[in-house]
Short mmCIF file of C-alpha atoms in Angstrom, two decimals:
data_model
loop_
_atom_site.label_atom_id
_atom_site.label_comp_id
_atom_site.label_asym_id
_atom_site.label_seq_id
_atom_site.Cartn_x
_atom_site.Cartn_y
_atom_site.Cartn_z
CA MET C 1 1.82 24.33 -23.37
CA THR C 2 0.23 22.66 -26.35
CA GLN C 3 -3.44 21.87 -26.63
CA LYS C 4 -4.31 18.40 -25.34
CA VAL C 5 -6.69 16.46 -27.53
CA ASN C 6 -7.95 12.90 -27.50
CA LEU C 7 -8.23 11.89 -31.13
CA SER C 8 -9.75 8.70 -32.50
CA SER C 9 -10.57 7.24 -35.90
CA VAL C 10 -13.65 5.21 -36.80
CA SER C 11 -14.97 3.60 -39.98
CA LEU C 12 -18.76 3.77 -40.39
CA GLY C 13 -20.85 1.86 -42.90
CA VAL C 14 -22.95 4.11 -45.14
CA GLU C 15 -25.83 2.86 -47.30
CA GLY C 16 -27.93 4.87 -49.73
CA MET C 17 -25.19 6.72 -51.61
CA THR C 18 -25.80 6.72 -55.36
CA CYS C 19 -23.26 9.17 -56.80
CA GLY C 20 -20.34 11.47 -56.11
CA SER C 21 -22.75 14.19 -55.02
CA CYS C 22 -23.74 12.04 -52.05
CA VAL C 23 -20.08 11.63 -51.13
CA GLN C 24 -19.46 15.37 -51.26
CA SER C 25 -22.60 16.15 -49.24
CA ILE C 26 -21.56 13.80 -46.42
CA GLU C 27 -17.97 15.03 -46.37
CA GLN C 28 -19.04 18.68 -46.34
CA ARG C 29 -21.77 18.29 -43.70
CA ILE C 30 -19.96 15.94 -41.31
CA GLY C 31 -16.63 17.70 -41.87
CA THR C 32 -18.02 20.90 -40.35
CA LEU C 33 -19.27 19.26 -37.13
CA PRO C 34 -17.49 20.30 -33.90
CA GLY C 35 -14.57 18.01 -33.17
CA VAL C 36 -14.36 16.45 -36.64
CA ILE C 37 -10.79 16.78 -37.89
CA HIS C 38 -11.01 14.85 -41.16
CA ILE C 39 -13.47 12.66 -43.07
CA LYS C 40 -13.05 10.46 -46.13
CA VAL C 41 -16.12 8.85 -47.74
CA SER C 42 -15.86 5.97 -50.22
CA LEU C 43 -18.75 5.36 -52.61
CA GLU C 44 -17.33 2.00 -53.71
CA GLN C 45 -16.68 0.65 -50.20
CA LYS C 46 -19.84 2.26 -48.78
CA ASN C 47 -18.11 3.63 -45.72
CA ALA C 48 -16.90 6.82 -44.09
CA THR C 49 -13.63 7.08 -42.18
CA VAL C 50 -13.76 9.89 -39.63
CA LEU C 51 -10.97 11.35 -37.51
CA PHE C 52 -12.52 13.11 -34.52
CA ASP C 53 -11.99 14.52 -31.04
CA GLN C 54 -13.64 12.27 -28.46
CA SER C 55 -14.44 15.23 -26.24
CA HIS C 56 -16.86 16.49 -28.92
CA GLN C 57 -18.02 13.44 -30.87
CA SER C 58 -18.48 9.68 -30.61
CA PRO C 59 -19.01 6.92 -33.21
CA GLU C 60 -22.69 6.93 -32.27
CA SER C 61 -23.13 10.69 -32.71
CA LEU C 62 -21.33 10.62 -36.05
CA SER C 63 -23.47 7.72 -37.27
CA GLU C 64 -26.60 9.57 -36.17
CA ALA C 65 -25.49 12.72 -38.00
CA ILE C 66 -25.10 10.72 -41.23
CA GLU C 67 -28.54 9.19 -40.78
CA ASP C 68 -30.01 12.66 -40.26
CA MET C 69 -28.89 13.41 -43.81
CA GLY C 70 -31.09 10.61 -45.16
CA PHE C 71 -28.52 7.81 -45.38
CA GLU C 72 -28.25 4.57 -43.42
CA SER C 73 -25.21 4.33 -41.17
CA SER C 74 -24.16 1.17 -39.34
CA LEU C 75 -21.86 0.51 -36.40
CA SER C 76 -20.31 -2.96 -36.55
CA ALA C 77 -17.86 -4.72 -34.28
CA SER C 78 -15.07 -3.38 -36.44
CA SER C 79 -16.40 0.17 -36.00
CA ALA C 80 -14.75 0.61 -32.64
CA ALA C 81 -12.83 3.85 -32.37
CA THR C 82 -9.05 3.50 -32.49
CA PRO C 83 -6.71 6.06 -30.90
CA VAL C 84 -4.83 8.41 -33.22
CA SER C 85 -1.43 9.71 -32.20
CA THR C 86 -0.39 13.34 -32.48
CA ASP C 87 3.02 14.97 -32.65
CA THR C 88 4.49 18.34 -31.71
CA GLN C 89 7.21 20.19 -33.60
CA LEU C 90 8.98 23.51 -33.16
CA ILE C 91 9.24 25.53 -36.39
CA PRO C 92 12.08 28.10 -36.09
CA THR C 93 11.09 31.65 -37.06
CA SER C 94 14.12 33.63 -35.91
CA GLY C 95 14.47 35.29 -39.33
CA LEU C 96 10.90 36.57 -39.50
CA THR C 97 9.53 39.93 -38.49
CA PRO C 98 6.61 39.99 -36.00
CA ALA C 99 4.21 40.46 -38.90
CA GLY C 100 5.87 37.61 -40.77
CA GLN C 101 5.58 35.32 -37.75
CA GLN C 102 1.89 36.11 -37.38
CA GLU C 103 1.42 35.37 -41.07
CA ALA C 104 3.26 32.05 -40.66
CA LEU C 105 1.04 31.18 -37.69
CA GLU C 106 -2.09 31.78 -39.75
CA LYS C 107 -0.70 29.80 -42.67
CA LEU C 108 0.14 26.80 -40.47
CA SER C 109 -3.30 26.91 -38.87
CA GLN C 110 -4.91 26.37 -42.28
CA ILE C 111 -3.01 23.16 -43.03
CA GLN C 112 -5.16 20.06 -42.81
CA GLY C 113 -4.17 17.99 -39.79
CA VAL C 114 -2.80 20.90 -37.72
CA LEU C 115 -4.54 20.99 -34.35
CA ASP C 116 -2.80 23.85 -32.58
CA VAL C 117 -0.20 26.54 -33.32
CA ARG C 118 1.36 28.69 -30.61
CA GLU C 119 4.25 31.12 -30.36
CA SER C 120 7.35 29.95 -28.51
CA PRO C 121 9.52 32.75 -27.07
CA SER C 122 12.57 30.60 -26.33
CA PRO C 123 13.79 29.28 -28.63
CA MET C 124 11.96 31.64 -30.98
CA GLY C 125 9.53 29.79 -33.21
CA LEU C 126 6.08 28.28 -33.52
CA THR C 127 5.04 25.15 -31.65
CA VAL C 128 2.77 23.07 -33.87
CA THR C 129 0.64 20.12 -32.74
CA PHE C 130 -0.48 18.00 -35.68
CA VAL C 131 -1.69 14.60 -36.85
CA PRO C 132 1.18 12.78 -38.63
CA SER C 133 -1.27 10.74 -40.73
CA LEU C 134 -2.66 13.93 -42.30
CA THR C 135 0.44 16.10 -42.64
CA SER C 136 4.19 15.80 -42.17
CA SER C 137 7.01 17.72 -40.56
CA SER C 138 8.42 18.58 -43.97
CA GLN C 139 5.10 20.11 -45.08
CA LEU C 140 5.03 22.24 -41.95
CA SER C 141 8.59 23.44 -42.51
CA GLU C 142 7.88 24.22 -46.17
CA ALA C 143 4.90 26.35 -45.15
CA VAL C 144 7.15 28.75 -43.24
CA GLU C 145 9.63 30.53 -45.48
CA VAL C 146 12.40 32.03 -43.36
CA PRO C 147 14.45 34.50 -45.48
CA ALA C 148 18.22 34.28 -45.56
CA PRO C 149 20.00 37.08 -43.64
CA SER C 150 21.61 38.35 -46.84
CA SER C 151 18.34 38.72 -48.72
CA PRO C 152 15.38 39.52 -46.49
CA MET C 153 12.04 38.74 -48.02
CA GLN C 154 9.85 41.72 -48.70
CA ILE C 155 6.11 41.31 -49.06
CA THR C 156 4.32 44.34 -50.36
CA PRO C 157 0.69 45.08 -49.50
CA ASN C 158 -0.32 44.25 -53.08
CA MET C 159 1.42 40.88 -53.13
CA SER C 160 0.01 37.89 -51.25
CA PRO C 161 2.46 35.34 -49.74
CA SER C 162 1.51 32.69 -52.27
CA HIS C 163 2.52 35.03 -55.07
CA THR C 164 6.00 35.89 -53.83
CA ALA C 165 9.12 34.28 -55.11
CA ASP C 166 9.25 32.05 -52.02
CA GLY C 167 5.53 31.51 -51.75
CA GLY C 168 5.75 27.73 -51.98
CA ALA C 169 3.48 27.31 -55.01
CA ALA C 170 4.02 24.25 -57.18
CA LEU C 171 3.08 23.32 -60.74
CA LEU C 172 1.36 19.98 -61.32
CA LYS C 173 0.42 18.38 -64.64
CA LEU C 174 -2.20 15.64 -64.69
CA SER C 175 -3.47 13.33 -67.39
CA ILE C 176 -7.26 13.06 -67.13
CA LYS C 177 -9.30 10.25 -68.65
CA GLY C 178 -13.03 10.31 -69.31
CA MET C 179 -13.56 13.83 -70.65
CA THR C 180 -15.79 13.90 -73.73
CA CYS C 181 -16.73 17.57 -74.16
CA HIS C 182 -15.85 21.05 -72.97
CA SER C 183 -18.51 20.88 -70.29
CA CYS C 184 -16.37 18.18 -68.66
CA THR C 185 -13.44 20.60 -68.48
CA THR C 186 -15.69 23.25 -66.96
CA THR C 187 -16.90 20.79 -64.31
CA ILE C 188 -13.36 19.84 -63.30
CA GLU C 189 -12.12 23.43 -63.27
CA GLY C 190 -15.13 24.52 -61.21
CA LYS C 191 -14.87 21.80 -58.56
CA ILE C 192 -11.09 21.67 -58.18
CA GLY C 193 -10.68 25.43 -58.42
CA LYS C 194 -12.75 25.87 -55.25
CA LEU C 195 -10.53 23.62 -53.11
CA ASN C 196 -8.43 25.25 -50.42
CA GLY C 197 -4.85 25.47 -51.67
CA ILE C 198 -5.63 25.59 -55.40
CA GLU C 199 -4.29 28.78 -56.95
CA LYS C 200 -5.07 28.17 -60.64
CA ILE C 201 -6.29 25.31 -62.81
CA LYS C 202 -6.58 24.95 -66.58
CA VAL C 203 -8.02 21.81 -68.21
CA VAL C 204 -7.55 21.13 -71.94
CA LEU C 205 -9.91 18.69 -73.61
CA GLU C 206 -7.81 18.16 -76.74
CA THR C 207 -4.72 16.97 -74.83
CA GLN C 208 -6.69 15.40 -71.93
CA GLU C 209 -4.47 17.32 -69.50
CA ALA C 210 -4.84 19.57 -66.48
CA THR C 211 -2.27 22.14 -65.39
CA ILE C 212 -2.63 23.10 -61.74
CA VAL C 213 -0.87 25.70 -59.60
CA TYR C 214 -1.31 24.73 -55.96
CA LEU C 215 0.10 25.22 -52.46
CA PRO C 216 1.60 21.93 -51.21
CA TYR C 217 1.30 22.99 -47.58
CA LEU C 218 -2.49 23.27 -47.94
CA ILE C 219 -3.38 20.42 -50.28
CA THR C 220 -1.68 17.24 -51.53
CA VAL C 221 -1.53 15.74 -55.01
CA GLN C 222 -3.45 12.72 -53.72
CA THR C 223 -6.29 14.95 -52.52
CA ILE C 224 -6.45 16.66 -55.91
CA THR C 225 -6.63 13.37 -57.84
CA ASP C 226 -9.18 11.99 -55.36
CA GLN C 227 -11.44 15.01 -55.85
CA ILE C 228 -11.20 14.66 -59.62
CA ALA C 229 -12.21 11.01 -59.20
CA VAL C 230 -15.23 12.12 -57.15
CA SER C 231 -16.23 14.26 -60.14
CA GLY C 232 -16.29 11.11 -62.27
CA PHE C 233 -12.90 11.25 -64.01
CA LYS C 234 -9.59 9.41 -63.63
CA ALA C 235 -6.48 11.49 -63.04
CA PHE C 236 -2.84 10.44 -63.23
CA VAL C 237 0.29 12.45 -62.46
CA LYS C 238 1.97 13.24 -65.78
CA SER C 239 4.97 15.11 -64.44
CA LYS C 240 6.42 15.42 -60.97
CA PRO C 241 5.31 18.59 -59.16
CA ARG C 242 7.95 21.30 -59.24
CA PRO C 243 8.32 24.60 -57.36
CA LEU C 244 6.87 27.53 -59.23
CA GLN C 245 7.81 31.20 -59.16
CA LEU C 246 5.15 33.52 -60.51
CA SER C 247 5.34 37.25 -60.91
CA LEU C 248 2.22 39.34 -60.50
CA SER C 249 2.09 40.01 -64.25
CA GLU C 250 2.33 36.30 -65.03
CA ILE C 251 -0.45 35.51 -62.59
CA GLY C 252 -2.58 38.21 -64.18
CA ARG C 253 -2.05 36.74 -67.63
CA LEU C 254 -2.97 33.29 -66.36
CA VAL C 255 -6.19 34.62 -64.84
CA ASP C 256 -7.10 36.57 -67.97
CA SER C 257 -6.51 33.55 -70.19
CA GLN C 258 -9.30 31.68 -68.42
CA LYS C 259 -11.98 34.34 -68.84
CA PRO C 260 -13.69 35.70 -71.97
CA THR C 261 -12.28 39.09 -72.87
CA LEU C 262 -14.82 41.90 -72.87
CA SER C 263 -14.26 45.48 -73.89
CA SER C 264 -16.08 47.30 -71.13
CA PRO C 265 -17.21 50.82 -71.98
CA SER C 266 -16.32 51.96 -68.49
CA GLU C 267 -12.96 50.34 -67.82
CA ALA C 268 -11.40 53.71 -67.07
CA SER C 269 -14.07 54.61 -64.52
CA GLU C 270 -14.70 51.37 -62.60
CA GLU C 271 -13.79 53.13 -59.34
CA SER C 272 -16.42 55.86 -59.68
CA GLU C 273 -19.17 55.59 -57.10
CA ILE C 274 -22.19 56.00 -59.36
CA PHE C 275 -25.28 53.98 -58.48
CA ILE C 276 -27.05 52.80 -61.63
CA ASP C 277 -30.00 50.41 -61.83
CA THR C 278 -29.06 47.00 -63.10
CA LYS C 279 -30.95 45.51 -66.02
CA LEU C 280 -32.56 42.15 -66.60
CA ILE C 281 -32.26 40.71 -70.09
CA ALA C 282 -33.67 37.44 -71.40
CA LEU C 283 -31.83 35.68 -74.21
CA ARG C 284 -32.82 32.66 -76.25
CA VAL C 285 -29.86 30.25 -76.31
CA LYS C 286 -29.67 27.57 -78.98
CA GLY C 287 -27.22 24.66 -78.89
CA MET C 288 -27.60 23.46 -75.29
CA HIS C 289 -27.88 19.68 -75.00
CA CYS C 290 -27.51 18.80 -71.30
CA ARG C 291 -27.19 20.17 -67.78
CA SER C 292 -23.45 20.56 -68.22
CA CYS C 293 -24.14 23.16 -70.90
CA VAL C 294 -26.28 25.06 -68.39
CA VAL C 295 -23.49 24.96 -65.79
CA ASN C 296 -20.98 25.97 -68.45
CA ILE C 297 -22.90 29.14 -69.32
CA GLN C 298 -23.86 30.06 -65.75
CA ASP C 299 -20.36 29.61 -64.31
CA ASN C 300 -18.56 31.53 -67.05
CA ILE C 301 -21.01 34.39 -67.60
CA SER C 302 -21.55 35.01 -63.87
CA VAL C 303 -17.88 36.03 -63.43
CA LEU C 304 -17.97 38.69 -66.14
CA PRO C 305 -17.64 42.34 -65.05
CA GLY C 306 -21.04 43.84 -64.27
CA VAL C 307 -22.95 40.54 -64.18
CA SER C 308 -24.73 39.99 -60.85
CA SER C 309 -26.76 36.86 -61.62
CA VAL C 310 -27.32 34.31 -64.39
CA GLU C 311 -30.17 31.81 -64.63
CA VAL C 312 -30.25 29.34 -67.52
CA SER C 313 -33.15 27.04 -68.40
CA LEU C 314 -32.32 24.06 -70.60
CA GLU C 315 -35.99 23.26 -71.26
CA LYS C 316 -36.90 26.81 -72.31
CA GLU C 317 -33.57 27.48 -74.06
CA LYS C 318 -33.46 30.70 -72.07
CA ALA C 319 -30.83 32.70 -70.19
CA SER C 320 -31.93 35.45 -67.78
CA ILE C 321 -29.05 37.78 -66.93
CA CYS C 322 -29.02 40.62 -64.40
CA TYR C 323 -26.23 43.04 -65.32
CA ASP C 324 -24.88 46.58 -65.04
CA PRO C 325 -25.18 48.29 -68.45
CA VAL C 326 -22.35 50.65 -67.51
CA LYS C 327 -19.89 47.74 -67.36
CA VAL C 328 -21.20 45.36 -70.02
CA THR C 329 -23.65 45.50 -72.92
CA VAL C 330 -26.19 42.99 -74.18
CA ALA C 331 -24.14 42.49 -77.34
CA GLN C 332 -21.09 41.65 -75.25
CA LEU C 333 -23.09 39.16 -73.19
CA GLN C 334 -24.26 37.47 -76.38
CA GLN C 335 -20.72 37.37 -77.74
CA ALA C 336 -19.43 35.88 -74.47
CA ILE C 337 -22.02 33.07 -74.53
CA GLU C 338 -21.38 32.28 -78.18
CA ALA C 339 -17.62 32.21 -77.54
CA LEU C 340 -17.95 29.50 -74.89
CA PRO C 341 -16.75 26.02 -75.84
CA PRO C 342 -17.68 23.94 -77.72
CA GLY C 343 -18.70 26.98 -79.82
CA ASN C 344 -22.19 25.74 -80.69
CA PHE C 345 -24.22 28.27 -78.70
CA LYS C 346 -26.27 30.84 -80.61
CA THR C 347 -28.17 33.68 -78.93
CA GLN C 348 -30.91 36.15 -79.75
CA LEU C 349 -33.14 38.49 -77.77
CA TRP C 350 -36.10 36.76 -76.16
CA GLY C 351 -39.28 37.82 -77.97
CA SER C 352 -40.77 41.05 -76.65
CA LEU C 353 -38.10 41.16 -73.96
CA ALA C 354 -35.80 42.85 -76.43
CA SER C 355 -36.41 45.78 -74.13
CA LEU C 356 -34.49 45.79 -70.89
CA SER C 357 -36.41 45.54 -67.62
CA PRO C 358 -34.87 47.66 -64.83
CA VAL C 359 -34.19 45.79 -61.59
CA PRO C 360 -33.67 48.29 -58.74
CA THR C 361 -30.64 47.68 -56.55
CA LEU C 362 -31.71 50.07 -53.78
CA PRO C 363 -34.98 49.96 -51.77
CA THR C 364 -35.75 53.57 -52.71
CA ALA C 365 -35.58 52.71 -56.37
CA ALA C 366 -38.86 50.84 -55.99
CA LEU C 367 -40.58 54.19 -55.47
CA THR C 368 -39.03 55.78 -58.55
CA PRO C 369 -41.00 55.66 -61.82
CA PRO C 370 -39.29 53.69 -64.57
CA ARG C 371 -37.16 55.56 -67.06
CA PRO C 372 -38.77 56.59 -70.36
CA ALA C 373 -38.76 53.76 -72.87
CA ARG C 374 -36.32 54.08 -75.74
CA ALA C 375 -37.37 53.79 -79.35
CA THR C 376 -35.95 50.27 -79.49
CA GLN C 377 -38.01 49.10 -76.52
CA ALA C 378 -41.25 47.19 -76.95
CA THR C 379 -44.27 48.24 -74.92
CA PRO C 380 -44.21 50.08 -71.58
CA ALA C 381 -45.94 47.03 -70.09
CA ALA C 382 -42.52 45.37 -69.88
CA LEU C 383 -41.42 48.08 -67.43
CA LEU C 384 -43.98 47.78 -64.66
CA PRO C 385 -42.98 49.61 -61.45
CA CYS C 386 -41.75 47.20 -58.79
CA PHE C 387 -44.03 48.64 -56.08
CA THR C 388 -47.06 47.00 -57.75
CA GLN C 389 -45.75 43.61 -56.65
CA PRO C 390 -46.23 42.06 -53.16
CA LEU C 391 -43.35 42.18 -50.69
CA ALA C 392 -43.16 38.36 -50.49
CA SER C 393 -44.41 35.49 -52.61
CA THR C 394 -44.58 31.73 -52.10
CA VAL C 395 -44.57 29.17 -54.89
CA ASN C 396 -44.80 25.37 -55.03
CA ILE C 397 -42.80 23.75 -57.83
CA HIS C 398 -43.01 20.11 -58.91
CA ILE C 399 -39.51 18.61 -59.17
CA GLU C 400 -38.61 15.41 -61.00
CA GLY C 401 -35.25 13.62 -61.07
CA MET C 402 -34.40 13.63 -57.35
CA THR C 403 -33.06 10.25 -56.22
CA CYS C 404 -31.77 10.81 -52.69
CA ASN C 405 -31.56 13.25 -49.82
CA SER C 406 -28.35 14.65 -51.30
CA CYS C 407 -30.41 15.98 -54.21
CA VAL C 408 -32.74 17.68 -51.72
CA GLN C 409 -29.84 19.35 -49.93
CA SER C 410 -28.22 20.43 -53.19
CA ILE C 411 -31.43 22.10 -54.40
CA GLU C 412 -32.16 23.77 -51.06
CA GLY C 413 -28.58 24.97 -50.72
CA MET C 414 -28.36 26.33 -54.25
CA ILE C 415 -31.75 28.07 -54.29
CA SER C 416 -31.28 29.53 -50.79
CA GLN C 417 -28.20 31.37 -52.03
CA ARG C 418 -30.14 33.12 -54.77
CA LYS C 419 -30.66 36.82 -54.23
CA GLY C 420 -34.16 37.48 -52.91
CA VAL C 421 -34.93 33.90 -51.78
CA THR C 422 -35.86 33.83 -48.09
CA SER C 423 -36.88 30.17 -47.72
CA ALA C 424 -36.40 26.91 -49.64
CA GLN C 425 -37.95 23.60 -48.55
CA VAL C 426 -37.81 20.51 -50.77
CA SER C 427 -39.65 17.22 -50.21
CA LEU C 428 -38.15 14.09 -51.79
CA SER C 429 -41.26 11.96 -51.21
CA GLU C 430 -43.68 14.53 -52.65
CA HIS C 431 -41.33 15.62 -55.48
CA GLN C 432 -42.10 19.21 -54.58
CA GLY C 433 -40.31 22.37 -53.52
CA THR C 434 -41.82 25.27 -51.59
CA PHE C 435 -39.97 28.55 -52.07
CA GLU C 436 -40.55 31.98 -50.53
CA TYR C 437 -38.98 34.93 -52.30
CA ASP C 438 -39.00 38.71 -52.67
CA PRO C 439 -40.39 39.59 -56.13
CA LEU C 440 -38.51 42.88 -56.00
CA LEU C 441 -35.24 40.96 -56.16
CA THR C 442 -36.07 37.83 -58.15
CA THR C 443 -38.85 36.31 -60.23
CA LEU C 444 -40.51 32.93 -60.54
CA ARG C 445 -39.08 32.40 -64.02
CA SER C 446 -35.53 33.17 -62.94
#
């Protein structure tokens, strides 16, 4: 028996949105509420269309949730909820092993618009209840690859379904208008690359193109272009999506081509379980002009081997990097920053911080005296033991540039994820943020 749901759709007026960040905040927050199946927010039309389960939500509760975010939401006569039909389809799985059928069940459950997936013993298959306006029968069938009897599909433990020959990945080429610098390409790659169903993305400024490897059963071309539009760019399909077959080596080359290449001194011993204190290095970075440059450096350097955190200040022209010296060196970090597009960044050690300040990764390390300073280090004052600091500190920071509640949520969400931060509260009216943090794990300057 399939799951019975009572779905409805409603269009709510939304006032107070000023940018694409507001759109994303509403979609992310409301989209996670119980009973919300899908939400689409339009900045131009100032509305939000929500598909929801009436047993969990109502137009009034959804409108109230939007207002709780700091926006104005209105319910007009045209905001009455309209019923949304569902459909049920049996997907045959007679050629799959029990493990393969379980994998297919999980894959179908991730598709947007799928409400319920259950095993059907006779005839053998999976019974799927879905919303036809969000997905189609063909997409459901494509998501389940049943091997032919003559050539059973083998999936090894080291190969994910999306990377097999019948994984269903597709290659899409888009023409993107509005990019002016390499920070634009980084923004698009960062936002689209995080979407569910995106395997790989590469954006080229010179040709104004984006090459995307994606899973059609998890995300549509329209969703991809819409999300690029939310980022502030216009995207057009340049070539029709085509099925793609990638070997593991090809996927590896594609991944490597998107990251700066570093020669790690410990590549042969990355598996060794040796606990070494990480280091904190401050670099002066010349050539940054805007916030996109900051994001460009932080996003690319943070994924390098051995790098645990990166904080970049545009105003101070400073980059504070916490890293593992066994996996990467300061010189390699500098080379990686200077190699980033557009190629205008120049780095040098930050004043007296040419010496490296140990940052303990284990609680017991706080009780261990710092290592003897090397000849190249400055003064021992730069290596104060961590136990001289309090266990918790609170700081109030004046913040300018916030325009709406979305800015508040973005700051609170981003800072709260920083290692060592225990509390983050931002006031839009007072232009102030109150942050509580552990000085053993982070610093005020970082």
